[in-house]
Amino acid sequence: ILSLSRTEEGNSQFTVTMGATVPTGFEHCAAEEVREKLGAEAKISKDRGRIYFQMSSDSLPLVHQLRSVDNLFVVVKEYVDYQFKDSKEETLKDLQDLASKLPWTNPLEVWKLNNVLKKRRWRRRGANVSRPNPSSDGAKEGTQEGAADTETQSLEAEPEQPGRVEEDYEDNQGQQDKGSAETGAEGTPGVLKFRVTCNRAGDKHSFTSNEAARDFGGAVQEFFQWKADMTKFDVEVLLNIHNNEVVIGVALTEESLHRRNISHFGPTTLRSTLAYGMLRLCKPQVSDVIIDPMCGTGAIPLEGALEWKHSYYLAGDNNDQAVNRTVNNVAHIHRKRQEKGCGPWGLPIDTVQWNLCRLPLKTASVDIIITDMPFGKRMGSKKRNWDLYPSCLREMARVCRPGTGKAVLLTQDKKCFAKALSRMGGLWRKSHTVWVNIGGLHAGVYLLKRVASAFGETPEDTDERRDPRGAETAGEEKEEN
């Protein structure tokens, strides 16, 4: 991990408050990871999908190693109970006056430290790395009214010439407020480009997200003399409003960190951050055999192999395109690891094409089953799920170890899943449910425990004794999906 310790005498470390957007429902999971890896206690925001924690400025590289967070930002100021005025004009005037009163110094120092960290990463990858193109997603101020999080595309720092990073970094230290902000992302004097993104939730506000972003952004521009640019900006200032809670921050991530493992996307690619949360629920142990029987693009086994390296992962799907995507994504991670020089070739993953309802695995040979089941929206149909889900749960119970085995299953088809699970009382027992939001869909992540009864000895599996490896018709319907 790269170090960001200061090199000049008299420049001591300082403490800042960091904010992170996380998959809704997995806030406690993210707080646990922060406690484990940073030794910090995280506060879960009233606004679902956000956590806050304090850290030392030299811990910034460690923050970027968190696997459960989508976007990172440094908090400028937090108001737990901000008193909005009754009229829109007075409220917007207060927001304008706020810009010049905020403690910008340390957050902007963290923003510059973050740029130095990114430049060093680019240098490690080689001199011919192309600069990523800024995305047009969310390019307008305040356009996502009421949204829980925003995928930021910012901080477009160009790679420095070798040997110049430390020099520019030292030259930038010790400047305050306005002076510290008048240096461009490349470490050379110039006017920064910025935008303000307002995320607002609550129905008692007299103003819109656009109006708040416009007026607050105008005051920020006047205070710093920055140039507004909605697409090619250096700094993204965040104005997060949830009822009476107001948080002003500076974004540190160019794009959501959930894209870190996937280069070949499918129609329903699972976010890597959500995959991490699902894996944490089942607490993988050394030598565990973990399968994803509907792997799609391989997001779950890839995340597991990178974080829980001492388990073995088997990714399978009945769709040959999905299998190819998984193979390509695994190869992509291999290449990235080799370029960084951080490990030998190979990950503990194998990829197989199979029929979910007739898995080519021995009975009681798997410790953990974790998968994203078809919702019946973009893939398959809810009608087919009524046959597919019972057959899936039965076949999963066959290959899972009785008494110790676990399954973590994600689905939005809650009614169908609940009905199928109710018929499996002798095989599975529901331990915990996490409710999540996936693309606007309310879905559940179900943690199931395999009961101690051996497969073939319970009424739940006697219906399939003629073909103990699953229902042929359900398998055919899944293949059509």
GROMACS .gro file of C-alpha atoms in nm:
model
  481
    1ILE     CA    1   0.000   0.000   0.000
    2LEU     CA    2   0.132   0.340  -0.093
    3SER     CA    3   0.227   0.580   0.183
    4LEU     CA    4   0.121   0.944   0.189
    5SER     CA    5   0.326   1.062   0.486
    6ARG     CA    6   0.430   1.426   0.461
    7THR     CA    7   0.791   1.503   0.382
    8GLU     CA    8   0.829   1.859   0.506
    9GLU     CA    9   0.912   1.935   0.866
   10GLY     CA   10   0.631   2.105   1.056
   11ASN     CA   11   0.360   1.952   0.838
   12SER     CA   12   0.180   1.726   1.084
   13GLN     CA   13  -0.100   1.484   1.010
   14PHE     CA   14  -0.457   1.593   1.066
   15THR     CA   15  -0.790   1.426   1.122
   16VAL     CA   16  -1.083   1.456   0.884
   17THR     CA   17  -1.429   1.303   0.857
   18MET     CA   18  -1.480   1.076   0.559
   19GLY     CA   19  -1.810   0.987   0.401
   20ALA     CA   20  -1.888   0.684   0.188
   21THR     CA   21  -2.188   0.569  -0.009
   22VAL     CA   22  -2.258   0.197   0.031
   23PRO     CA   23  -2.523  -0.045  -0.098
   24THR     CA   24  -2.844   0.025   0.090
   25GLY     CA   25  -2.903  -0.238   0.354
   26PHE     CA   26  -2.532  -0.311   0.399
   27GLU     CA   27  -2.445  -0.003   0.606
   28HIS     CA   28  -2.363  -0.218   0.912
   29CYS     CA   29  -2.145  -0.441   0.695
   30ALA     CA   30  -1.949  -0.136   0.575
   31ALA     CA   31  -1.919  -0.007   0.933
   32GLU     CA   32  -1.773  -0.342   1.040
   33GLU     CA   33  -1.517  -0.331   0.760
   34VAL     CA   34  -1.412   0.022   0.858
   35ARG     CA   35  -1.365  -0.094   1.217
   36GLU     CA   36  -1.161  -0.397   1.110
   37LYS     CA   37  -0.935  -0.227   0.854
   38LEU     CA   38  -0.905   0.129   0.984
   39GLY     CA   39  -0.976   0.089   1.355
   40ALA     CA   40  -1.238   0.363   1.332
   41GLU     CA   41  -1.598   0.366   1.448
   42ALA     CA   42  -1.837   0.449   1.165
   43LYS     CA   43  -2.164   0.635   1.207
   44ILE     CA   44  -2.455   0.522   0.991
   45SER     CA   45  -2.640   0.814   0.838
   46LYS     CA   46  -3.015   0.863   0.864
   47ASP     CA   47  -3.001   0.880   0.486
   48ARG     CA   48  -2.979   0.513   0.389
   49GLY     CA   49  -2.670   0.412   0.197
   50ARG     CA   50  -2.416   0.641   0.370
   51ILE     CA   51  -2.168   0.605   0.653
   52TYR     CA   52  -1.925   0.852   0.814
   53PHE     CA   53  -1.600   0.792   1.002
   54GLN     CA   54  -1.295   0.985   1.117
   55MET     CA   55  -0.943   0.909   0.999
   56SER     CA   56  -0.594   1.051   0.991
   57SER     CA   57  -0.485   1.213   0.664
   58ASP     CA   58  -0.206   0.957   0.618
   59SER     CA   59  -0.463   0.672   0.615
   60LEU     CA   60  -0.610   0.776   0.281
   61PRO     CA   61  -0.456   0.482   0.088
   62LEU     CA   62  -0.618   0.241   0.335
   63VAL     CA   63  -0.957   0.401   0.276
   64HIS     CA   64  -0.927   0.322  -0.095
   65GLN     CA   65  -0.881  -0.045  -0.003
   66LEU     CA   66  -1.231  -0.070   0.145
   67ARG     CA   67  -1.438  -0.322  -0.051
   68SER     CA   68  -1.786  -0.228   0.071
   69VAL     CA   69  -1.801   0.137  -0.041
   70ASP     CA   70  -1.920   0.273  -0.376
   71ASN     CA   71  -1.802   0.634  -0.356
   72LEU     CA   72  -1.577   0.825  -0.116
   73PHE     CA   73  -1.586   1.191  -0.016
   74VAL     CA   74  -1.427   1.405   0.251
   75VAL     CA   75  -1.671   1.597   0.472
   76VAL     CA   76  -1.631   1.973   0.485
   77LYS     CA   77  -1.912   2.028   0.736
   78GLU     CA   78  -2.204   1.830   0.874
   79TYR     CA   79  -2.521   1.983   1.014
   80VAL     CA   80  -2.729   1.727   1.202
   81ASP     CA   81  -3.029   1.957   1.245
   82TYR     CA   82  -3.004   2.239   0.992
   83GLN     CA   83  -3.278   2.496   1.035
   84PHE     CA   84  -3.422   2.575   0.693
   85LYS     CA   85  -3.617   2.898   0.660
   86ASP     CA   86  -3.981   2.895   0.562
   87SER     CA   87  -3.940   3.080   0.233
   88LYS     CA   88  -3.735   2.959  -0.059
   89GLU     CA   89  -3.558   3.292  -0.102
   90GLU     CA   90  -3.435   3.300   0.259
   91THR     CA   91  -3.322   2.938   0.248
   92LEU     CA   92  -3.125   2.983  -0.073
   93LYS     CA   93  -2.971   3.302   0.065
   94ASP     CA   94  -2.855   3.105   0.372
   95LEU     CA   95  -2.695   2.844   0.146
   96GLN     CA   96  -2.514   3.120  -0.043
   97ASP     CA   97  -2.383   3.272   0.282
   98LEU     CA   98  -2.272   2.928   0.401
   99ALA     CA   99  -2.004   2.882   0.135
  100SER     CA  100  -1.767   3.144   0.279
  101LYS     CA  101  -1.806   3.018   0.638
  102LEU     CA  102  -1.710   2.654   0.582
  103PRO     CA  103  -1.374   2.502   0.694
  104TRP     CA  104  -1.240   2.414   0.349
  105THR     CA  105  -0.867   2.387   0.431
  106ASN     CA  106  -0.824   2.028   0.548
  107PRO     CA  107  -1.079   1.875   0.307
  108LEU     CA  108  -0.903   2.039   0.012
  109GLU     CA  109  -0.568   1.913   0.144
  110VAL     CA  110  -0.714   1.561   0.142
  111TRP     CA  111  -0.837   1.621  -0.213
  112LYS     CA  112  -0.480   1.709  -0.317
  113LEU     CA  113  -0.341   1.406  -0.131
  114ASN     CA  114  -0.591   1.196  -0.322
  115ASN     CA  115  -0.461   1.337  -0.653
  116VAL     CA  116  -0.103   1.253  -0.555
  117LEU     CA  117  -0.210   0.898  -0.474
  118LYS     CA  118  -0.374   0.857  -0.814
  119LYS     CA  119  -0.067   0.994  -0.995
  120ARG     CA  120   0.155   0.743  -0.819
  121ARG     CA  121  -0.078   0.462  -0.921
  122TRP     CA  122  -0.061   0.573  -1.283
  123ARG     CA  123   0.320   0.584  -1.268
  124ARG     CA  124   0.328   0.230  -1.130
  125ARG     CA  125   0.123   0.112  -1.428
  126GLY     CA  126   0.366   0.269  -1.677
  127ALA     CA  127   0.420   0.587  -1.871
  128ASN     CA  128   0.183   0.507  -2.158
  129VAL     CA  129  -0.137   0.482  -1.960
  130SER     CA  130  -0.415   0.672  -2.132
  131ARG     CA  131  -0.623   0.920  -1.938
  132PRO     CA  132  -0.979   0.802  -1.869
  133ASN     CA  133  -1.254   0.993  -2.043
  134PRO     CA  134  -1.488   1.180  -1.812
  135SER     CA  135  -1.837   1.037  -1.810
  136SER     CA  136  -2.144   1.238  -1.887
  137ASP     CA  137  -2.343   1.050  -1.622
  138GLY     CA  138  -2.489   1.288  -1.369
  139ALA     CA  139  -2.327   1.583  -1.546
  140LYS     CA  140  -2.593   1.835  -1.449
  141GLU     CA  141  -2.616   1.999  -1.110
  142GLY     CA  142  -2.879   1.858  -0.881
  143THR     CA  143  -3.036   1.644  -1.151
  144GLN     CA  144  -3.082   1.344  -0.924
  145GLU     CA  145  -3.338   1.484  -0.685
  146GLY     CA  146  -3.389   1.258  -0.386
  147ALA     CA  147  -3.125   1.010  -0.498
  148ALA     CA  148  -2.943   0.814  -0.229
  149ASP     CA  149  -2.606   0.832  -0.401
  150THR     CA  150  -2.438   0.967  -0.713
  151GLU     CA  151  -2.168   0.801  -0.919
  152THR     CA  152  -1.911   1.075  -0.944
  153GLN     CA  153  -1.688   1.135  -1.243
  154SER     CA  154  -1.436   1.389  -1.120
  155LEU     CA  155  -1.081   1.475  -1.017
  156GLU     CA  156  -0.939   1.434  -1.364
  157ALA     CA  157  -0.571   1.463  -1.265
  158GLU     CA  158  -0.326   1.402  -1.546
  159PRO     CA  159  -0.014   1.192  -1.480
  160GLU     CA  160   0.293   1.396  -1.387
  161GLN     CA  161   0.637   1.355  -1.535
  162PRO     CA  162   0.847   1.111  -1.328
  163GLY     CA  163   1.016   1.282  -1.037
  164ARG     CA  164   0.774   1.576  -1.025
  165VAL     CA  165   0.505   1.434  -0.796
  166GLU     CA  166   0.685   1.483  -0.465
  167GLU     CA  167   0.807   1.828  -0.573
  168ASP     CA  168   0.461   1.952  -0.662
  169TYR     CA  169   0.315   1.792  -0.351
  170GLU     CA  170   0.565   1.972  -0.125
  171ASP     CA  171   0.507   2.303  -0.304
  172ASN     CA  172   0.134   2.271  -0.239
  173GLN     CA  173   0.163   2.222   0.138
  174GLY     CA  174   0.088   2.488   0.397
  175GLN     CA  175  -0.149   2.697   0.184
  176GLN     CA  176  -0.478   2.797   0.340
  177ASP     CA  177  -0.839   2.829   0.223
  178LYS     CA  178  -0.842   3.027  -0.103
  179GLY     CA  179  -0.470   2.995  -0.162
  180SER     CA  180  -0.477   2.618  -0.124
  181ALA     CA  181  -0.753   2.591  -0.381
  182GLU     CA  182  -0.592   2.800  -0.652
  183THR     CA  183  -0.363   2.520  -0.765
  184GLY     CA  184  -0.491   2.299  -1.043
  185ALA     CA  185  -0.517   1.922  -1.030
  186GLU     CA  186  -0.182   1.892  -1.210
  187GLY     CA  187  -0.002   2.082  -0.933
  188THR     CA  188   0.052   2.391  -1.147
  189PRO     CA  189  -0.097   2.737  -1.084
  190GLY     CA  190  -0.430   2.785  -1.252
  191VAL     CA  191  -0.803   2.814  -1.200
  192LEU     CA  192  -0.976   2.495  -1.095
  193LYS     CA  193  -1.292   2.378  -1.266
  194PHE     CA  194  -1.571   2.256  -1.041
  195ARG     CA  195  -1.933   2.159  -1.016
  196VAL     CA  196  -2.179   2.120  -0.730
  197THR     CA  197  -2.397   1.809  -0.711
  198CYS     CA  198  -2.697   1.825  -0.482
  199ASN     CA  199  -2.860   1.503  -0.356
  200ARG     CA  200  -3.182   1.582  -0.174
  201ALA     CA  201  -3.433   1.358   0.006
  202GLY     CA  202  -3.739   1.482   0.192
  203ASP     CA  203  -4.072   1.638   0.100
  204LYS     CA  204  -4.068   1.942   0.332
  205HIS     CA  205  -3.815   2.153   0.143
  206SER     CA  206  -3.923   2.474  -0.027
  207PHE     CA  207  -3.651   2.443  -0.293
  208THR     CA  208  -3.543   2.191  -0.555
  209SER     CA  209  -3.207   2.016  -0.589
  210ASN     CA  210  -3.129   2.225  -0.898
  211GLU     CA  211  -3.195   2.550  -0.714
  212ALA     CA  212  -2.981   2.449  -0.416
  213ALA     CA  213  -2.692   2.339  -0.640
  214ARG     CA  214  -2.718   2.656  -0.850
  215ASP     CA  215  -2.716   2.904  -0.562
  216PHE     CA  216  -2.465   2.723  -0.342
  217GLY     CA  217  -2.243   2.665  -0.646
  218GLY     CA  218  -2.253   3.032  -0.734
  219ALA     CA  219  -2.136   3.123  -0.384
  220VAL     CA  220  -1.854   2.865  -0.402
  221GLN     CA  221  -1.746   3.010  -0.736
  222GLU     CA  222  -1.743   3.362  -0.597
  223PHE     CA  223  -1.547   3.258  -0.286
  224PHE     CA  224  -1.274   3.055  -0.462
  225GLN     CA  225  -1.288   3.220  -0.805
  226TRP     CA  226  -1.314   2.874  -0.959
  227LYS     CA  227  -1.463   2.813  -1.301
  228ALA     CA  228  -1.789   2.616  -1.328
  229ASP     CA  229  -1.782   2.316  -1.563
  230MET     CA  230  -2.046   2.048  -1.548
  231THR     CA  231  -1.849   1.774  -1.728
  232LYS     CA  232  -1.472   1.839  -1.729
  233PHE     CA  233  -1.432   1.943  -1.368
  234ASP     CA  234  -1.142   1.904  -1.126
  235VAL     CA  235  -1.340   1.931  -0.804
  236GLU     CA  236  -1.689   1.802  -0.733
  237VAL     CA  237  -1.851   1.965  -0.431
  238LEU     CA  238  -2.133   1.758  -0.281
  239LEU     CA  239  -2.438   1.907  -0.114
  240ASN     CA  240  -2.626   1.619   0.051
  241ILE     CA  241  -2.960   1.709   0.209
  242HIS     CA  242  -3.175   1.452   0.390
  243ASN     CA  243  -3.469   1.617   0.565
  244ASN     CA  244  -3.289   1.846   0.816
  245GLU     CA  245  -2.949   1.678   0.785
  246VAL     CA  246  -2.705   1.868   0.560
  247VAL     CA  247  -2.357   1.744   0.467
  248ILE     CA  248  -2.116   1.936   0.245
  249GLY     CA  249  -1.828   1.733   0.104
  250VAL     CA  250  -1.565   1.703  -0.168
  251ALA     CA  251  -1.571   1.389  -0.386
  252LEU     CA  252  -1.261   1.167  -0.395
  253THR     CA  253  -1.367   0.900  -0.645
  254GLU     CA  254  -1.386   0.945  -1.021
  255GLU     CA  255  -1.629   0.661  -1.068
  256SER     CA  256  -1.807   0.421  -0.837
  257LEU     CA  257  -1.569   0.166  -0.686
  258HIS     CA  258  -1.821  -0.112  -0.752
  259ARG     CA  259  -1.687  -0.137  -1.109
  260ARG     CA  260  -1.343  -0.246  -0.993
  261ASN     CA  261  -1.348  -0.613  -1.100
  262ILE     CA  262  -1.565  -0.624  -1.410
  263SER     CA  263  -1.449  -0.547  -1.764
  264HIS     CA  264  -1.707  -0.760  -1.951
  265PHE     CA  265  -2.056  -0.660  -1.838
  266GLY     CA  266  -2.376  -0.857  -1.882
  267PRO     CA  267  -2.743  -0.750  -1.880
  268THR     CA  268  -2.771  -0.792  -1.500
  269THR     CA  269  -2.416  -0.750  -1.368
  270LEU     CA  270  -2.404  -0.749  -0.988
  271ARG     CA  271  -2.219  -0.463  -0.818
  272SER     CA  272  -1.890  -0.575  -0.665
  273THR     CA  273  -1.972  -0.386  -0.345
  274LEU     CA  274  -2.300  -0.575  -0.310
  275ALA     CA  275  -2.117  -0.902  -0.381
  276TYR     CA  276  -1.875  -0.818  -0.099
  277GLY     CA  277  -2.163  -0.758   0.142
  278MET     CA  278  -2.321  -1.091   0.051
  279LEU     CA  279  -1.991  -1.270   0.108
  280ARG     CA  280  -1.944  -1.108   0.448
  281LEU     CA  281  -2.284  -1.241   0.555
  282CYS     CA  282  -2.165  -1.601   0.516
  283LYS     CA  283  -1.817  -1.543   0.671
  284PRO     CA  284  -1.599  -1.763   0.445
  285GLN     CA  285  -1.339  -1.974   0.626
  286VAL     CA  286  -1.008  -2.122   0.516
  287SER     CA  287  -1.055  -2.415   0.272
  288ASP     CA  288  -1.429  -2.353   0.227
  289VAL     CA  289  -1.573  -2.466  -0.107
  290ILE     CA  290  -1.793  -2.181  -0.233
  291ILE     CA  291  -2.005  -2.198  -0.547
  292ASP     CA  292  -2.205  -1.944  -0.744
  293PRO     CA  293  -2.438  -2.160  -0.956
  294MET     CA  294  -2.574  -1.861  -1.153
  295CYS     CA  295  -2.254  -1.657  -1.178
  296GLY     CA  296  -2.346  -1.423  -1.466
  297THR     CA  297  -2.028  -1.216  -1.505
  298GLY     CA  298  -1.852  -1.374  -1.206
  299ALA     CA  299  -1.877  -1.072  -0.974
  300ILE     CA  300  -1.930  -1.281  -0.658
  301PRO     CA  301  -1.651  -1.540  -0.698
  302LEU     CA  302  -1.408  -1.271  -0.817
  303GLU     CA  303  -1.476  -1.056  -0.512
  304GLY     CA  304  -1.440  -1.359  -0.288
  305ALA     CA  305  -1.113  -1.476  -0.444
  306LEU     CA  306  -0.959  -1.130  -0.399
  307GLU     CA  307  -1.071  -1.077  -0.037
  308TRP     CA  308  -1.099  -1.432   0.106
  309LYS     CA  309  -0.807  -1.589  -0.078
  310HIS     CA  310  -0.789  -1.913   0.118
  311SER     CA  311  -1.127  -2.046   0.004
  312TYR     CA  312  -1.198  -2.218  -0.328
  313TYR     CA  313  -1.458  -2.078  -0.569
  314LEU     CA  314  -1.653  -2.250  -0.843
  315ALA     CA  315  -1.846  -2.025  -1.083
  316GLY     CA  316  -2.107  -2.180  -1.308
  317ASP     CA  317  -2.390  -2.081  -1.539
  318ASN     CA  318  -2.609  -2.250  -1.798
  319ASN     CA  319  -2.557  -1.967  -2.046
  320ASP     CA  320  -2.241  -1.994  -2.256
  321GLN     CA  321  -2.217  -1.614  -2.293
  322ALA     CA  322  -2.224  -1.573  -1.916
  323VAL     CA  323  -1.950  -1.834  -1.878
  324ASN     CA  324  -1.738  -1.653  -2.137
  325ARG     CA  325  -1.786  -1.321  -1.957
  326THR     CA  326  -1.674  -1.477  -1.630
  327VAL     CA  327  -1.365  -1.629  -1.792
  328ASN     CA  328  -1.278  -1.293  -1.949
  329ASN     CA  329  -1.326  -1.107  -1.620
  330VAL     CA  330  -1.102  -1.353  -1.436
  331ALA     CA  331  -0.837  -1.309  -1.706
  332HIS     CA  332  -0.870  -0.931  -1.674
  333ILE     CA  333  -0.798  -0.951  -1.300
  334HIS     CA  334  -0.498  -1.176  -1.373
  335ARG     CA  335  -0.353  -0.913  -1.605
  336LYS     CA  336  -0.414  -0.630  -1.356
  337ARG     CA  337  -0.242  -0.823  -1.078
  338GLN     CA  338   0.058  -0.894  -1.299
  339GLU     CA  339   0.086  -0.530  -1.408
  340LYS     CA  340   0.086  -0.421  -1.044
  341GLY     CA  341   0.333  -0.691  -0.950
  342CYS     CA  342   0.119  -0.784  -0.652
  343GLY     CA  343   0.103  -1.160  -0.686
  344PRO     CA  344   0.155  -1.471  -0.896
  345TRP     CA  345  -0.072  -1.575  -1.176
  346GLY     CA  346  -0.387  -1.755  -1.080
  347LEU     CA  347  -0.688  -1.714  -0.855
  348PRO     CA  348  -0.869  -1.992  -0.667
  349ILE     CA  349  -1.156  -1.989  -0.921
  350ASP     CA  350  -1.276  -2.242  -1.175
  351THR     CA  351  -1.555  -2.176  -1.425
  352VAL     CA  352  -1.803  -2.439  -1.545
  353GLN     CA  353  -2.107  -2.447  -1.771
  354TRP     CA  354  -2.384  -2.647  -1.606
  355ASN     CA  355  -2.754  -2.691  -1.543
  356LEU     CA  356  -2.837  -2.541  -1.204
  357CYS     CA  357  -3.095  -2.810  -1.131
  358ARG     CA  358  -2.850  -3.091  -1.216
  359LEU     CA  359  -2.519  -2.978  -1.072
  360PRO     CA  360  -2.220  -3.206  -1.151
  361LEU     CA  361  -2.119  -3.207  -0.784
  362LYS     CA  362  -2.117  -3.473  -0.513
  363THR     CA  363  -2.381  -3.465  -0.244
  364ALA     CA  364  -2.275  -3.266   0.068
  365SER     CA  365  -1.956  -3.136  -0.099
  366VAL     CA  366  -2.011  -2.757  -0.078
  367ASP     CA  367  -1.975  -2.528   0.224
  368ILE     CA  368  -2.134  -2.206   0.091
  369ILE     CA  369  -2.369  -2.130  -0.197
  370ILE     CA  370  -2.400  -1.765  -0.290
  371THR     CA  371  -2.576  -1.633  -0.596
  372ASP     CA  372  -2.792  -1.365  -0.757
  373MET     CA  373  -3.111  -1.543  -0.858
  374PRO     CA  374  -3.318  -1.435  -1.161
  375PHE     CA  375  -3.567  -1.164  -1.067
  376GLY     CA  376  -3.798  -1.240  -1.357
  377LYS     CA  377  -3.756  -0.883  -1.487
  378ARG     CA  378  -3.467  -0.850  -1.733
  379MET     CA  379  -3.390  -1.222  -1.732
  380GLY     CA  380  -3.643  -1.505  -1.733
  381SER     CA  381  -3.996  -1.451  -1.605
  382LYS     CA  382  -4.177  -1.463  -1.273
  383LYS     CA  383  -4.394  -1.746  -1.404
  384ARG     CA  384  -4.089  -1.964  -1.463
  385ASN     CA  385  -3.952  -1.875  -1.120
  386TRP     CA  386  -4.239  -2.069  -0.957
  387ASP     CA  387  -4.090  -2.390  -1.099
  388LEU     CA  388  -3.727  -2.282  -1.092
  389TYR     CA  389  -3.695  -2.165  -0.731
  390PRO     CA  390  -3.811  -2.491  -0.561
  391SER     CA  391  -3.587  -2.697  -0.788
  392CYS     CA  392  -3.292  -2.464  -0.721
  393LEU     CA  393  -3.335  -2.479  -0.343
  394ARG     CA  394  -3.365  -2.858  -0.352
  395GLU     CA  395  -3.052  -2.907  -0.564
  396MET     CA  396  -2.860  -2.655  -0.353
  397ALA     CA  397  -2.962  -2.853  -0.043
  398ARG     CA  398  -2.829  -3.171  -0.202
  399VAL     CA  399  -2.478  -3.039  -0.265
  400CYS     CA  400  -2.456  -2.830   0.057
  401ARG     CA  401  -2.308  -2.984   0.373
  402PRO     CA  402  -2.583  -3.068   0.628
  403GLY     CA  403  -2.553  -2.887   0.960
  404THR     CA  404  -2.277  -2.644   0.861
  405GLY     CA  405  -2.358  -2.535   0.506
  406LYS     CA  406  -2.496  -2.190   0.423
  407ALA     CA  407  -2.659  -2.015   0.130
  408VAL     CA  408  -2.682  -1.642   0.059
  409LEU     CA  409  -2.939  -1.575  -0.212
  410LEU     CA  410  -3.042  -1.244  -0.368
  411THR     CA  411  -3.380  -1.205  -0.532
  412GLN     CA  412  -3.647  -0.946  -0.594
  413ASP     CA  413  -3.917  -1.209  -0.648
  414LYS     CA  414  -3.988  -1.222  -0.273
  415LYS     CA  415  -4.331  -1.384  -0.293
  416CYS     CA  416  -4.210  -1.673  -0.507
  417PHE     CA  417  -3.900  -1.724  -0.295
  418ALA     CA  418  -4.096  -1.721   0.033
  419LYS     CA  419  -4.335  -1.984  -0.104
  420ALA     CA  420  -4.052  -2.205  -0.229
  421LEU     CA  421  -3.863  -2.172   0.100
  422SER     CA  422  -4.172  -2.260   0.303
  423ARG     CA  423  -4.171  -2.599   0.129
  424MET     CA  424  -3.808  -2.662   0.230
  425GLY     CA  425  -3.836  -2.657   0.610
  426GLY     CA  426  -3.658  -2.991   0.640
  427LEU     CA  427  -3.363  -2.870   0.428
  428TRP     CA  428  -3.320  -2.496   0.483
  429ARG     CA  429  -3.381  -2.256   0.769
  430LYS     CA  430  -3.385  -1.879   0.715
  431SER     CA  431  -3.140  -1.707   0.949
  432HIS     CA  432  -3.138  -1.344   0.837
  433THR     CA  433  -3.269  -1.112   0.564
  434VAL     CA  434  -3.111  -0.789   0.438
  435TRP     CA  435  -3.336  -0.561   0.233
  436VAL     CA  436  -3.154  -0.382  -0.049
  437ASN     CA  437  -3.231  -0.145  -0.334
  438ILE     CA  438  -3.105  -0.258  -0.674
  439GLY     CA  439  -3.172  -0.021  -0.959
  440GLY     CA  440  -3.492   0.097  -0.791
  441LEU     CA  441  -3.610  -0.258  -0.718
  442HIS     CA  442  -3.671  -0.363  -0.358
  443ALA     CA  443  -3.490  -0.695  -0.318
  444GLY     CA  444  -3.390  -0.927  -0.037
  445VAL     CA  445  -3.062  -1.099   0.048
  446TYR     CA  446  -3.151  -1.418   0.235
  447LEU     CA  447  -2.904  -1.600   0.460
  448LEU     CA  448  -3.008  -1.964   0.487
  449LYS     CA  449  -2.861  -2.236   0.708
  450ARG     CA  450  -2.859  -2.597   0.594
  451VAL     CA  451  -3.032  -2.812   0.855
  452ALA     CA  452  -2.859  -3.128   0.981
  453SER     CA  453  -3.088  -3.370   0.794
  454ALA     CA  454  -2.912  -3.560   0.517
  455PHE     CA  455  -3.051  -3.518   0.168
  456GLY     CA  456  -3.290  -3.803   0.083
  457GLU     CA  457  -3.420  -3.842   0.437
  458THR     CA  458  -3.672  -3.556   0.449
  459PRO     CA  459  -4.021  -3.517   0.297
  460GLU     CA  460  -3.900  -3.210   0.104
  461ASP     CA  461  -3.679  -3.413  -0.128
  462THR     CA  462  -3.897  -3.722  -0.169
  463ASP     CA  463  -4.094  -3.557  -0.451
  464GLU     CA  464  -3.778  -3.561  -0.659
  465ARG     CA  465  -3.653  -3.910  -0.561
  466ARG     CA  466  -3.719  -4.031  -0.915
  467ASP     CA  467  -3.446  -3.786  -1.026
  468PRO     CA  468  -3.251  -3.690  -0.711
  469ARG     CA  469  -3.041  -3.442  -0.905
  470GLY     CA  470  -3.325  -3.198  -0.977
  471ALA     CA  471  -3.631  -3.137  -1.189
  472GLU     CA  472  -3.563  -3.173  -1.558
  473THR     CA  473  -3.837  -2.935  -1.660
  474ALA     CA  474  -3.717  -2.661  -1.428
  475GLY     CA  475  -3.365  -2.704  -1.556
  476GLU     CA  476  -3.480  -2.669  -1.916
  477GLU     CA  477  -3.672  -2.351  -1.832
  478LYS     CA  478  -3.366  -2.205  -1.660
  479GLU     CA  479  -3.155  -2.279  -1.967
  480GLU     CA  480  -3.398  -2.081  -2.180
  481ASN     CA  481  -3.333  -1.779  -1.954
   0.00000   0.00000   0.00000
